[in-house]
Short mmCIF file of C-alpha atoms and ligand atoms in Angstrom, two decimals:
data_model
loop_
_atom_site.label_atom_id
_atom_site.label_comp_id
_atom_site.label_asym_id
_atom_site.label_seq_id
_atom_site.Cartn_x
_atom_site.Cartn_y
_atom_site.Cartn_z
CA MET H 1 -116.22 -84.29 8.47
CA LYS H 2 -114.64 -81.31 10.41
CA ILE H 3 -117.54 -78.76 10.27
CA VAL H 4 -117.50 -75.04 11.28
CA VAL H 5 -121.01 -73.89 12.25
CA VAL H 6 -121.03 -69.88 12.69
CA GLY H 7 -123.68 -68.80 14.90
CA SER H 8 -123.94 -72.03 16.74
CA THR H 9 -125.68 -70.67 19.75
CA GLY H 10 -128.58 -69.20 18.05
CA THR H 11 -131.96 -70.44 17.43
CA ILE H 12 -131.29 -72.10 14.02
CA GLY H 13 -127.54 -72.69 14.75
CA ALA H 14 -127.83 -74.68 17.66
CA ALA H 15 -130.49 -76.91 16.01
CA VAL H 16 -127.96 -77.31 13.20
CA VAL H 17 -125.28 -78.37 15.57
CA ARG H 18 -127.73 -80.90 17.13
CA ALA H 19 -128.80 -82.22 13.78
CA LEU H 20 -125.25 -82.67 12.34
CA ALA H 21 -124.14 -84.27 15.89
CA ARG H 22 -126.85 -86.95 15.46
CA SER H 23 -124.90 -89.15 13.24
CA GLY H 24 -121.83 -89.20 15.49
CA GLN H 25 -119.57 -88.82 12.14
CA HIS H 26 -118.76 -85.18 12.43
CA GLU H 27 -116.25 -83.00 14.42
CA ILE H 28 -118.33 -79.74 14.77
CA VAL H 29 -116.63 -76.49 15.70
CA GLY H 30 -119.32 -74.15 16.84
CA VAL H 31 -118.33 -70.50 16.84
CA SER H 32 -119.90 -66.88 17.27
CA ARG H 33 -118.74 -63.63 18.55
CA HIS H 34 -118.79 -64.84 22.24
CA SER H 35 -117.17 -68.43 21.53
CA GLU H 36 -113.56 -69.24 22.21
CA PRO H 37 -112.03 -68.71 19.69
CA ALA H 38 -114.62 -66.01 18.60
CA LEU H 39 -115.55 -65.24 15.13
CA ASP H 40 -117.25 -61.94 14.14
CA ILE H 41 -118.37 -62.28 10.58
CA GLU H 42 -118.58 -58.21 10.29
CA ASP H 43 -114.67 -58.31 10.84
CA ALA H 44 -113.10 -59.29 7.67
CA THR H 45 -109.54 -59.37 8.80
CA ALA H 46 -110.39 -61.42 11.98
CA THR H 47 -112.48 -63.82 9.83
CA ARG H 48 -109.46 -64.59 7.57
CA ALA H 49 -107.13 -65.05 10.55
CA PHE H 50 -109.78 -67.63 12.05
CA PHE H 51 -109.81 -69.69 8.90
CA LYS H 52 -105.88 -69.40 8.60
CA ALA H 53 -105.56 -70.64 12.09
CA ILE H 54 -108.21 -73.66 11.82
CA SER H 55 -106.40 -74.70 8.67
CA ARG H 56 -108.38 -77.51 6.91
CA ILE H 57 -112.06 -78.07 7.20
CA ASP H 58 -114.67 -80.17 5.27
CA ALA H 59 -117.62 -77.77 5.38
CA LEU H 60 -118.63 -74.41 6.69
CA VAL H 61 -122.29 -73.62 7.84
CA SER H 62 -123.28 -70.16 8.40
CA CYS H 63 -126.31 -69.55 10.57
CA THR H 64 -125.92 -65.91 11.31
CA GLY H 65 -125.99 -62.34 10.07
CA ASN H 66 -128.03 -59.22 11.14
CA ALA H 67 -130.26 -57.16 9.01
CA VAL H 68 -132.75 -54.45 9.98
CA PHE H 69 -136.71 -54.90 10.08
CA LYS H 70 -138.39 -51.42 9.68
CA PRO H 71 -140.84 -49.72 7.47
CA LEU H 72 -139.22 -48.49 4.31
CA ALA H 73 -139.93 -44.80 5.02
CA GLN H 74 -137.90 -45.21 8.33
CA LEU H 75 -135.04 -47.34 7.02
CA THR H 76 -131.92 -45.12 7.13
CA ASP H 77 -128.77 -45.17 5.22
CA ALA H 78 -127.16 -46.73 8.30
CA ASP H 79 -129.83 -49.33 8.49
CA PHE H 80 -129.24 -50.34 4.80
CA GLU H 81 -125.42 -50.34 5.46
CA ARG H 82 -125.70 -52.40 8.50
CA SER H 83 -127.79 -54.96 6.78
CA LEU H 84 -125.49 -55.24 3.88
CA HIS H 85 -122.34 -55.27 6.01
CA SER H 86 -123.57 -57.95 8.23
CA LYS H 87 -125.84 -60.43 6.86
CA LEU H 88 -124.98 -60.09 3.23
CA MET H 89 -121.31 -59.14 3.09
CA GLY H 90 -120.36 -60.91 6.42
CA GLN H 91 -121.51 -64.13 4.86
CA VAL H 92 -119.95 -63.38 1.39
CA GLY H 93 -116.85 -62.52 3.50
CA LEU H 94 -117.06 -65.97 5.25
CA VAL H 95 -117.08 -67.70 1.89
CA ARG H 96 -114.11 -65.72 0.59
CA ALA H 97 -112.04 -66.25 3.65
CA ALA H 98 -112.89 -70.04 3.92
CA LEU H 99 -112.82 -71.32 0.36
CA GLU H 100 -109.10 -71.99 0.28
CA HIS H 101 -109.30 -73.89 3.61
CA VAL H 102 -112.37 -76.18 2.72
CA ALA H 103 -111.11 -79.56 1.53
CA ASP H 104 -111.83 -81.09 -1.95
CA HIS H 105 -115.46 -81.79 -2.57
CA GLY H 106 -116.32 -80.16 0.74
CA SER H 107 -119.16 -77.48 1.16
CA VAL H 108 -120.21 -74.20 2.15
CA THR H 109 -123.71 -73.51 3.26
CA LEU H 110 -125.08 -69.97 3.96
CA THR H 111 -128.38 -68.61 5.31
CA SER H 112 -130.94 -66.48 3.59
CA GLY H 113 -134.63 -66.37 4.45
CA ILE H 114 -138.21 -66.68 3.26
CA LEU H 115 -138.44 -62.89 3.01
CA ALA H 116 -136.51 -63.03 -0.10
CA GLN H 117 -139.43 -64.53 -1.87
CA ARG H 118 -142.38 -63.65 0.52
CA PRO H 119 -141.72 -60.12 1.56
CA MET H 120 -143.89 -58.35 4.12
CA ARG H 121 -144.13 -54.70 5.22
CA GLY H 122 -140.95 -53.89 6.93
CA SER H 123 -138.90 -56.53 5.24
CA ALA H 124 -137.17 -54.10 2.51
CA ALA H 125 -133.70 -54.40 3.80
CA ILE H 126 -133.85 -57.99 4.81
CA SER H 127 -135.54 -59.11 1.61
CA MET H 128 -132.86 -57.19 -0.38
CA VAL H 129 -130.16 -59.00 1.54
CA ASN H 130 -131.67 -62.45 1.49
CA ALA H 131 -132.12 -62.22 -2.34
CA GLY H 132 -128.49 -61.01 -2.82
CA LEU H 133 -127.19 -63.97 -0.76
CA GLU H 134 -129.15 -66.42 -3.23
CA GLY H 135 -127.84 -64.82 -6.21
CA PHE H 136 -124.32 -64.79 -4.85
CA VAL H 137 -124.48 -68.54 -3.98
CA ARG H 138 -125.76 -69.47 -7.57
CA ALA H 139 -122.84 -67.57 -9.17
CA ALA H 140 -120.15 -68.54 -6.54
CA ALA H 141 -120.95 -72.15 -6.97
CA LEU H 142 -119.89 -71.91 -10.88
CA GLU H 143 -116.38 -70.74 -9.60
CA ALA H 144 -115.87 -72.74 -6.41
CA PRO H 145 -112.67 -74.95 -6.85
CA ARG H 146 -111.90 -78.44 -6.34
CA GLY H 147 -115.63 -79.47 -6.39
CA ILE H 148 -116.58 -77.51 -3.46
CA ARG H 149 -120.35 -77.11 -3.29
CA VAL H 150 -121.85 -73.71 -2.30
CA ASN H 151 -125.52 -73.44 -1.16
CA VAL H 152 -127.78 -71.20 0.91
CA VAL H 153 -130.72 -72.51 3.19
CA SER H 154 -133.84 -70.17 3.12
CA PRO H 155 -135.51 -70.70 6.52
CA PRO H 156 -139.28 -69.91 7.01
CA TRP H 157 -140.17 -68.23 10.29
CA VAL H 158 -138.94 -70.23 12.88
CA THR H 159 -141.50 -71.47 15.62
CA GLU H 160 -139.25 -70.51 18.56
CA THR H 161 -138.45 -67.13 17.08
CA LEU H 162 -142.30 -66.44 16.63
CA GLU H 163 -142.80 -67.35 20.13
CA LYS H 164 -140.02 -64.95 21.22
CA LEU H 165 -141.77 -62.19 19.24
CA GLY H 166 -145.11 -63.06 20.83
CA MET H 167 -146.52 -63.66 17.36
CA GLU H 168 -148.80 -66.42 16.05
CA VAL H 169 -146.74 -69.46 15.70
CA ALA H 170 -148.88 -71.56 13.34
CA ALA H 171 -146.98 -70.59 10.32
CA GLY H 172 -143.73 -71.41 11.93
CA LEU H 173 -141.44 -74.41 11.38
CA PRO H 174 -139.61 -75.69 14.63
CA ALA H 175 -135.70 -75.12 14.57
CA ASP H 176 -134.89 -78.78 14.84
CA THR H 177 -136.99 -79.26 11.52
CA VAL H 178 -135.39 -76.35 9.68
CA ALA H 179 -131.94 -77.99 10.60
CA ASN H 180 -132.80 -80.82 8.26
CA ALA H 181 -132.14 -78.81 5.11
CA TYR H 182 -128.68 -77.75 6.46
CA VAL H 183 -127.86 -81.44 7.04
CA ALA H 184 -128.92 -82.04 3.30
CA ALA H 185 -126.94 -79.16 2.12
CA VAL H 186 -123.70 -80.56 4.08
CA GLU H 187 -124.23 -84.32 3.39
CA GLY H 188 -125.92 -84.33 0.00
CA THR H 189 -124.96 -83.32 -3.49
CA PHE H 190 -126.61 -79.91 -3.85
CA GLN H 191 -124.55 -77.20 -5.71
CA GLY H 192 -125.50 -73.59 -6.22
CA GLN H 193 -129.02 -73.98 -4.73
CA ALA H 194 -131.28 -71.89 -2.58
CA LEU H 195 -132.81 -74.78 -0.40
CA ASN H 196 -136.26 -73.94 0.87
CA ALA H 197 -136.00 -75.53 4.37
CA VAL H 198 -139.99 -76.20 4.14
CA GLN H 199 -139.09 -78.83 1.65
CA PHE H 200 -137.09 -80.94 4.14
CA VAL H 201 -139.79 -81.55 6.70
N1 LIG O 301 -135.38 -67.19 13.33
C1 LIG O 301 -136.10 -67.12 12.23
O1 LIG O 301 -137.32 -67.11 12.16
C2 LIG O 301 -135.29 -66.86 10.84
C3 LIG O 301 -136.26 -67.08 9.68
C4 LIG O 301 -135.44 -66.74 8.55
C5 LIG O 301 -134.26 -66.52 8.30
N2 LIG O 301 -133.50 -66.36 9.49
C6 LIG O 301 -131.96 -66.05 9.62
O2 LIG O 301 -131.26 -67.21 10.04
C7 LIG O 301 -130.09 -66.74 10.80
C8 LIG O 301 -129.80 -67.08 12.22
O3 LIG O 301 -131.16 -66.67 12.74
P1 LIG O 301 -131.33 -66.92 14.18
O4 LIG O 301 -132.87 -66.82 14.58
O5 LIG O 301 -131.01 -68.41 14.63
O6 LIG O 301 -130.55 -65.95 15.15
P2 LIG O 301 -130.22 -65.84 16.64
O7 LIG O 301 -130.96 -66.82 17.44
O8 LIG O 301 -130.17 -64.43 16.97
O9 LIG O 301 -128.74 -66.30 16.69
C9 LIG O 301 -127.72 -65.79 16.06
C10 LIG O 301 -126.38 -66.49 16.16
O10 LIG O 301 -125.37 -65.76 15.44
C11 LIG O 301 -124.36 -65.34 16.24
N3 LIG O 301 -123.96 -63.94 15.77
C12 LIG O 301 -124.66 -62.90 15.66
N4 LIG O 301 -123.84 -61.90 15.09
C13 LIG O 301 -122.86 -62.62 14.65
C14 LIG O 301 -121.54 -62.18 14.07
N5 LIG O 301 -121.42 -60.69 13.67
N6 LIG O 301 -120.52 -62.97 13.75
C15 LIG O 301 -120.57 -64.25 14.22
N7 LIG O 301 -121.75 -64.68 14.96
C16 LIG O 301 -122.73 -63.84 15.12
C17 LIG O 301 -124.94 -65.40 17.61
O11 LIG O 301 -124.15 -65.34 18.69
P3 LIG O 301 -123.21 -64.32 19.30
O12 LIG O 301 -124.10 -63.18 19.85
O13 LIG O 301 -122.29 -64.99 20.53
O14 LIG O 301 -122.28 -63.82 18.15
C18 LIG O 301 -125.76 -66.52 17.58
O15 LIG O 301 -125.21 -67.68 17.78
C19 LIG O 301 -130.02 -65.14 10.60
O16 LIG O 301 -129.39 -64.74 9.38
C20 LIG O 301 -131.65 -64.78 10.19
O17 LIG O 301 -131.87 -63.68 9.52
C21 LIG O 301 -133.99 -66.65 10.81
#
């Protein structure tokens, strides 16, 4: 399969590229804002141009999108707008731009996160965006043409991220384990699902 992985240099994205490469069956095109060619999911026009140029793919995996973590009382209109524009509408825009370029029975896999189901103080904007992505995927899957599957992976806290943040790592899952859920979304038969990465250990 020809698979585009957006956010391929990130903690989760790099692990997803490694996991998908393991079978030796796929051609993987990793992209981010700093790749060549670059792809910025916040730029809808450039995103459409990217997929037009790449023509046909079998699968799209998005492991990216930014949202603001801040106490509710400190979240500004700009913080909400940034979270919606990047992680939510950036990934929705990816689907809208990519769908006509995905082969029959191909797939699109997005990324939400555990904070949709298990919020914490400071996660209001992120929890909102993650839940929005899961609702979008369930509905988009109903209308995806030509047997294309649309799913979203919900990662828990990733061990490497907790380490970087200087937080307790016990509750985390290594990125290489989280990647299993993305492989299942691409190579399996899931449709319209929010896949909890913890269930793919
Ligand atoms: N890590 C966790 O614990 C965790 C838990 C739950 C959910 N998530 C979600 O998983 C996703 C990935 O997280 P991560 O920790 O792997 O992030 P990360 O390590 O910061 O990596 C982000 C990746 O996305 C790319 N990127 C950033 N903004 C972009 C844009 N506008 N357009 C295209 N590419 C962009 C980055 O490369 P460039 O800088 O070159 O663009 C990089 O490849 C995020 O949506 C995050 O909310 C993460």
